Amino acid sequence: MTRRGFIITIVKGAALAALPAGALKVLSPSEVMAAIKETPVLWGFVVDTYKCVGCGLCVKACKQENEIPLEVPVSRTWVERYIILKDGRVLIDSPHAGANGFTSQKVNNIEVNPENIAKAFFVPKLCNQCENPPCVQVCPVGATYKTTDGVILIDRKWCIGCGYCIQSCPYGARFFNPILRVAEKCTFCYHRISQGMKTACVDACPFGARQIGNLKDRNDPVTKIIQNERVSVLKDAFGTKPQVYYIGMDENVR
Ligand code: SF4
Ligand code: SF4
């Protein structure tokens, strides 16, 4: 059943059961999800920055899976290169979202002498599927909503493309879909994980730098990592409570 069909079915059922004729209320996607009982699944993601080599295969796989053309500069996931210089300066770049890897010694047109580098590493990023998602709160039509298993989705049929959610995301995780002209972002490949598959990026990473799992399952490898290893989240001060956890996060990452 399509989402819209699902909404119509719920609305009709509610109308027959409880409402007088003519009192039909069309439920927004967020209202529909709120009405569904909680499930025993909560999706969480682990990024191991020690393992990431910046090859960009995850970005390419994501773009292919989610039909975001390789040549456009936006992406549901991206990889950032951090170069910490001995003088304390921090250089960050992500050309083409990191899809083609990082082969240039130039960072944002600055030629970097390897002898001046104190530290360099890569940080894959994606939507944090926040427990308190600001993007859901600002959407004026309820087109963006949280599923019962903790993933933030966008209903493309309801999205009016106002861009409020894009501005509200503290992680820069949202962008305009250049083809559909609606808000777009990582969904943890919801169409795959809800069918028992891994996300496209997890499957594509040859180094195991990305993992997804069910945080409600104590025996899930991702749950064990979060419980037993030193992990951190991005921009904790915003109170968003991200569900993407990082191993080896450097203090310079933002
Ligand atoms: S990371 Fe951004 S887009 Fe994702 S849920 Fe949080 S605020 Fe929304
Ligand atoms: S595929 Fe894995 S190693 Fe390559 S950039 Fe992505 S996360 Fe890093």
Tab-separated table of C-alpha atoms and ligand atoms in Angstrom:
chain	number	residue	atom	x	y	z
A	1	MET	CA	0.000	0.000	0.000
A	2	THR	CA	1.285	3.507	-0.784
A	3	ARG	CA	1.754	6.006	2.042
A	4	ARG	CA	-1.095	8.130	0.801
A	5	GLY	CA	-3.294	5.025	0.544
A	6	PHE	CA	-2.278	4.110	4.076
A	7	ILE	CA	-3.225	7.561	5.335
A	8	ILE	CA	-6.576	7.414	3.556
A	9	THR	CA	-7.303	3.972	5.072
A	10	ILE	CA	-6.532	5.224	8.590
A	11	VAL	CA	-8.594	8.347	8.085
A	12	LYS	CA	-11.552	6.342	6.768
A	13	GLY	CA	-11.295	3.859	9.656
A	14	ALA	CA	-11.171	6.642	12.213
A	15	ALA	CA	-14.116	8.378	10.604
A	16	LEU	CA	-16.264	5.245	10.633
A	17	ALA	CA	-15.372	4.366	14.201
A	18	ALA	CA	-15.560	7.660	15.988
A	19	LEU	CA	-16.485	10.670	13.939
A	20	PRO	CA	-19.830	12.007	12.811
A	21	ALA	CA	-20.380	12.153	9.056
A	22	GLY	CA	-18.630	15.118	7.474
A	23	ALA	CA	-16.026	15.510	10.266
A	24	LEU	CA	-13.207	14.055	8.181
A	25	LYS	CA	-9.733	15.209	9.228
A	26	VAL	CA	-6.847	14.534	6.888
A	27	LEU	CA	-3.892	13.339	8.925
A	28	SER	CA	-0.438	14.592	8.096
A	29	PRO	CA	2.328	11.970	7.827
A	30	SER	CA	3.665	12.930	11.271
A	31	GLU	CA	0.251	12.413	12.837
A	32	VAL	CA	-0.041	8.992	11.217
A	33	MET	CA	3.338	7.880	12.564
A	34	ALA	CA	2.477	9.166	16.051
A	35	ALA	CA	-0.613	6.955	16.018
A	36	ILE	CA	1.334	3.768	15.352
A	37	LYS	CA	2.559	1.785	18.350
A	38	GLU	CA	6.260	1.640	19.137
A	39	THR	CA	8.213	-1.253	17.624
A	40	PRO	CA	11.117	-3.149	19.212
A	41	VAL	CA	13.590	-1.613	16.754
A	42	LEU	CA	15.620	1.587	17.039
A	43	TRP	CA	18.119	2.102	14.242
A	44	GLY	CA	21.555	3.401	15.149
A	45	PHE	CA	24.713	3.963	13.123
A	46	VAL	CA	28.394	3.737	13.988
A	47	VAL	CA	31.180	5.459	12.047
A	48	ASP	CA	34.730	4.371	12.845
A	49	THR	CA	36.971	7.250	11.807
A	50	TYR	CA	40.058	5.124	12.480
A	51	LYS	CA	39.012	2.801	9.660
A	52	CYS	CA	37.930	5.363	7.047
A	53	VAL	CA	40.521	5.908	4.291
A	54	GLY	CA	38.501	8.480	2.345
A	55	CYS	CA	38.031	6.331	-0.744
A	56	GLY	CA	34.497	7.676	-1.313
A	57	LEU	CA	32.962	4.351	-2.303
A	58	CYS	CA	30.207	4.924	0.275
A	59	VAL	CA	29.242	8.233	-1.347
A	60	LYS	CA	29.158	6.719	-4.832
A	61	ALA	CA	27.034	3.804	-3.602
A	62	CYS	CA	24.639	6.145	-1.811
A	63	LYS	CA	24.190	8.329	-4.862
A	64	GLN	CA	23.523	5.358	-7.090
A	65	GLU	CA	21.112	3.755	-4.624
A	66	ASN	CA	19.159	6.943	-4.014
A	67	GLU	CA	19.272	8.367	-7.548
A	68	ILE	CA	21.278	11.507	-6.798
A	69	PRO	CA	23.391	12.131	-9.922
A	70	LEU	CA	27.131	11.777	-9.375
A	71	GLU	CA	27.840	15.068	-11.116
A	72	VAL	CA	25.698	17.257	-8.807
A	73	PRO	CA	27.530	18.604	-5.732
A	74	VAL	CA	24.877	17.514	-3.203
A	75	SER	CA	24.733	14.110	-1.532
A	76	ARG	CA	22.912	12.267	1.235
A	77	THR	CA	26.252	11.320	2.724
A	78	TRP	CA	29.653	12.865	2.320
A	79	VAL	CA	33.218	12.431	3.529
A	80	GLU	CA	35.237	15.313	4.965
A	81	ARG	CA	39.036	15.459	5.018
A	82	TYR	CA	40.559	17.118	8.054
A	83	ILE	CA	44.132	18.307	7.976
A	84	ILE	CA	45.533	19.680	11.212
A	85	LEU	CA	48.665	21.709	10.578
A	86	LYS	CA	51.546	21.983	13.024
A	87	ASP	CA	50.748	25.694	13.475
A	88	GLY	CA	47.279	24.716	14.752
A	89	ARG	CA	45.284	25.604	11.640
A	90	VAL	CA	42.495	23.193	10.689
A	91	LEU	CA	41.795	22.659	6.993
A	92	ILE	CA	38.616	20.869	5.917
A	93	ASP	CA	37.415	19.934	2.449
A	94	SER	CA	34.969	17.592	0.784
A	95	PRO	CA	35.228	17.998	-3.006
A	96	HIS	CA	32.277	16.332	-4.775
A	97	ALA	CA	31.187	15.117	-1.318
A	98	GLY	CA	34.349	13.004	-1.298
A	99	ALA	CA	32.879	10.686	-3.941
A	100	ASN	CA	36.105	10.549	-5.927
A	101	GLY	CA	38.439	10.211	-2.974
A	102	PHE	CA	41.094	12.736	-1.986
A	103	THR	CA	44.087	12.746	-4.281
A	104	SER	CA	45.018	16.434	-4.348
A	105	GLN	CA	47.501	17.973	-1.923
A	106	LYS	CA	45.520	21.214	-2.266
A	107	VAL	CA	42.833	21.834	0.333
A	108	ASN	CA	40.437	24.617	-0.659
A	109	ASN	CA	43.081	25.902	-3.087
A	110	ILE	CA	45.761	25.954	-0.377
A	111	GLU	CA	48.806	23.859	-1.295
A	112	VAL	CA	49.678	21.820	1.781
A	113	ASN	CA	53.260	20.816	2.453
A	114	PRO	CA	53.124	17.305	3.975
A	115	GLU	CA	55.941	18.297	6.340
A	116	ASN	CA	53.610	20.834	7.972
A	117	ILE	CA	50.871	18.310	8.725
A	118	ALA	CA	50.436	17.287	12.347
A	119	LYS	CA	47.471	15.033	11.755
A	120	ALA	CA	45.091	14.084	8.920
A	121	PHE	CA	41.980	11.937	8.887
A	122	PHE	CA	38.572	11.457	7.241
A	123	VAL	CA	35.099	11.863	8.729
A	124	PRO	CA	32.096	10.344	6.911
A	125	LYS	CA	28.876	12.245	7.613
A	126	LEU	CA	25.171	11.642	7.095
A	127	CYS	CA	21.847	12.527	8.697
A	128	ASN	CA	22.048	11.855	12.431
A	129	GLN	CA	18.403	10.672	12.668
A	130	CYS	CA	18.105	12.821	15.792
A	131	GLU	CA	15.910	11.814	18.664
A	132	ASN	CA	14.910	15.498	18.898
A	133	PRO	CA	14.937	16.492	15.218
A	134	PRO	CA	14.666	20.261	14.632
A	135	CYS	CA	13.724	19.592	11.003
A	136	VAL	CA	10.525	17.816	12.071
A	137	GLN	CA	9.592	20.662	14.380
A	138	VAL	CA	9.897	23.390	11.741
A	139	CYS	CA	8.110	21.678	8.836
A	140	PRO	CA	4.877	23.656	8.375
A	141	VAL	CA	2.995	20.837	6.625
A	142	GLY	CA	4.144	17.804	8.609
A	143	ALA	CA	5.917	16.342	5.573
A	144	THR	CA	8.939	15.308	7.603
A	145	TYR	CA	8.402	12.887	10.444
A	146	LYS	CA	10.049	10.278	12.647
A	147	THR	CA	9.217	6.614	12.193
A	148	THR	CA	8.571	4.408	15.210
A	149	ASP	CA	11.993	2.828	14.673
A	150	GLY	CA	13.735	6.187	14.898
A	151	VAL	CA	14.383	7.248	11.294
A	152	ILE	CA	13.506	10.726	10.025
A	153	LEU	CA	11.748	10.548	6.676
A	154	ILE	CA	10.328	13.036	4.179
A	155	ASP	CA	7.036	12.435	2.412
A	156	ARG	CA	7.777	13.807	-1.039
A	157	LYS	CA	4.077	14.155	-1.865
A	158	TRP	CA	3.538	16.453	1.132
A	159	CYS	CA	6.786	18.459	0.943
A	160	ILE	CA	6.190	21.944	-0.474
A	161	GLY	CA	9.898	22.706	-0.837
A	162	CYS	CA	9.884	25.709	1.529
A	163	GLY	CA	13.398	24.889	2.774
A	164	TYR	CA	12.769	25.526	6.493
A	165	CYS	CA	14.036	22.043	7.395
A	166	ILE	CA	17.196	22.553	5.346
A	167	GLN	CA	17.987	25.697	7.336
A	168	SER	CA	17.126	24.094	10.678
A	169	CYS	CA	19.447	21.095	10.462
A	170	PRO	CA	22.586	21.820	12.508
A	171	TYR	CA	24.460	19.142	10.583
A	172	GLY	CA	23.850	20.426	7.055
A	173	ALA	CA	22.358	17.029	6.297
A	174	ARG	CA	19.488	18.300	4.163
A	175	PHE	CA	19.462	19.714	0.644
A	176	PHE	CA	17.125	20.233	-2.292
A	177	ASN	CA	16.726	17.225	-4.515
A	178	PRO	CA	17.814	18.763	-7.818
A	179	ILE	CA	15.456	16.565	-9.810
A	180	LEU	CA	12.344	16.365	-7.636
A	181	ARG	CA	12.609	19.905	-6.148
A	182	VAL	CA	11.761	18.743	-2.643
A	183	ALA	CA	13.819	18.440	0.559
A	184	GLU	CA	16.163	15.457	0.544
A	185	LYS	CA	18.448	13.718	3.025
A	186	CYS	CA	19.816	10.389	4.227
A	187	THR	CA	17.122	7.985	5.400
A	188	PHE	CA	19.485	5.226	6.594
A	189	CYS	CA	18.308	3.679	3.274
A	190	TYR	CA	14.989	2.976	4.969
A	191	HIS	CA	13.712	1.072	1.953
A	192	ARG	CA	16.608	-1.369	2.456
A	193	ILE	CA	16.847	-1.707	6.252
A	194	SER	CA	13.110	-2.297	6.560
A	195	GLN	CA	13.635	-5.273	4.215
A	196	GLY	CA	16.454	-6.772	6.291
A	197	MET	CA	19.309	-5.356	4.201
A	198	LYS	CA	22.164	-3.058	5.235
A	199	THR	CA	22.393	0.504	3.918
A	200	ALA	CA	24.089	1.002	0.556
A	201	CYS	CA	27.035	2.810	2.179
A	202	VAL	CA	27.572	0.102	4.802
A	203	ASP	CA	27.612	-2.547	2.089
A	204	ALA	CA	29.987	-0.489	-0.050
A	205	CYS	CA	32.644	0.324	2.556
A	206	PRO	CA	35.520	-2.143	2.111
A	207	PHE	CA	36.965	-1.274	5.515
A	208	GLY	CA	33.957	-1.674	7.813
A	209	ALA	CA	34.051	2.003	8.758
A	210	ARG	CA	30.252	2.161	8.695
A	211	GLN	CA	27.833	-0.068	10.569
A	212	ILE	CA	24.086	0.014	11.182
A	213	GLY	CA	22.169	-1.926	13.801
A	214	ASN	CA	19.225	-2.175	16.136
A	215	LEU	CA	19.952	-0.330	19.378
A	216	LYS	CA	17.086	-2.144	21.102
A	217	ASP	CA	18.908	-5.464	20.583
A	218	ARG	CA	21.579	-5.961	23.244
A	219	ASN	CA	23.363	-8.522	21.107
A	220	ASP	CA	23.574	-6.335	18.013
A	221	PRO	CA	27.238	-5.506	17.243
A	222	VAL	CA	26.358	-1.808	16.946
A	223	THR	CA	24.686	-1.797	20.374
A	224	LYS	CA	27.735	-3.510	21.858
A	225	ILE	CA	30.052	-0.899	20.342
A	226	ILE	CA	27.991	1.971	21.721
A	227	GLN	CA	27.811	0.389	25.164
A	228	ASN	CA	31.412	-0.768	25.433
A	229	GLU	CA	33.580	1.569	23.381
A	230	ARG	CA	34.387	5.241	23.628
A	231	VAL	CA	31.985	6.885	21.186
A	232	SER	CA	30.883	10.457	20.615
A	233	VAL	CA	28.216	12.342	18.706
A	234	LEU	CA	28.345	15.528	16.668
A	235	LYS	CA	27.164	18.869	18.089
A	236	ASP	CA	25.814	17.448	21.315
A	237	ALA	CA	25.187	20.978	22.615
A	238	PHE	CA	22.229	21.381	20.239
A	239	GLY	CA	20.264	18.798	22.238
A	240	THR	CA	19.305	16.889	19.101
A	241	LYS	CA	20.421	13.501	20.508
A	242	PRO	CA	21.941	12.025	17.344
A	243	GLN	CA	21.704	8.319	16.584
A	244	VAL	CA	24.979	8.336	14.652
A	245	TYR	CA	27.905	7.501	16.916
A	246	TYR	CA	31.571	8.061	16.082
A	247	ILE	CA	34.597	6.046	17.144
A	248	GLY	CA	37.846	8.013	17.262
A	249	MET	CA	36.303	11.432	16.828
A	250	ASP	CA	38.975	14.126	16.929
A	251	GLU	CA	38.311	17.244	18.996
A	252	ASN	CA	38.661	19.409	15.871
A	253	VAL	CA	35.691	17.828	14.092
A	254	ARG	CA	32.633	20.027	13.786
B	1	SF4	S1	20.462	15.330	11.282
B	1	SF4	FE1	19.369	17.028	10.453
B	1	SF4	S2	17.965	16.172	8.977
B	1	SF4	FE2	18.653	14.499	10.273
B	1	SF4	S3	17.116	14.373	11.865
B	1	SF4	FE3	18.731	15.662	12.650
B	1	SF4	S4	18.068	17.720	12.128
B	1	SF4	FE4	16.856	16.315	10.884
B	2	SF4	S1	33.713	3.645	1.839
B	2	SF4	FE1	34.421	3.421	3.975
B	2	SF4	S2	36.622	3.897	3.890
B	2	SF4	FE2	35.737	4.655	1.963
B	2	SF4	S3	35.244	6.827	2.408
B	2	SF4	FE3	33.375	5.643	2.856
B	2	SF4	S4	33.498	5.182	5.057
B	2	SF4	FE4	35.560	5.833	4.405
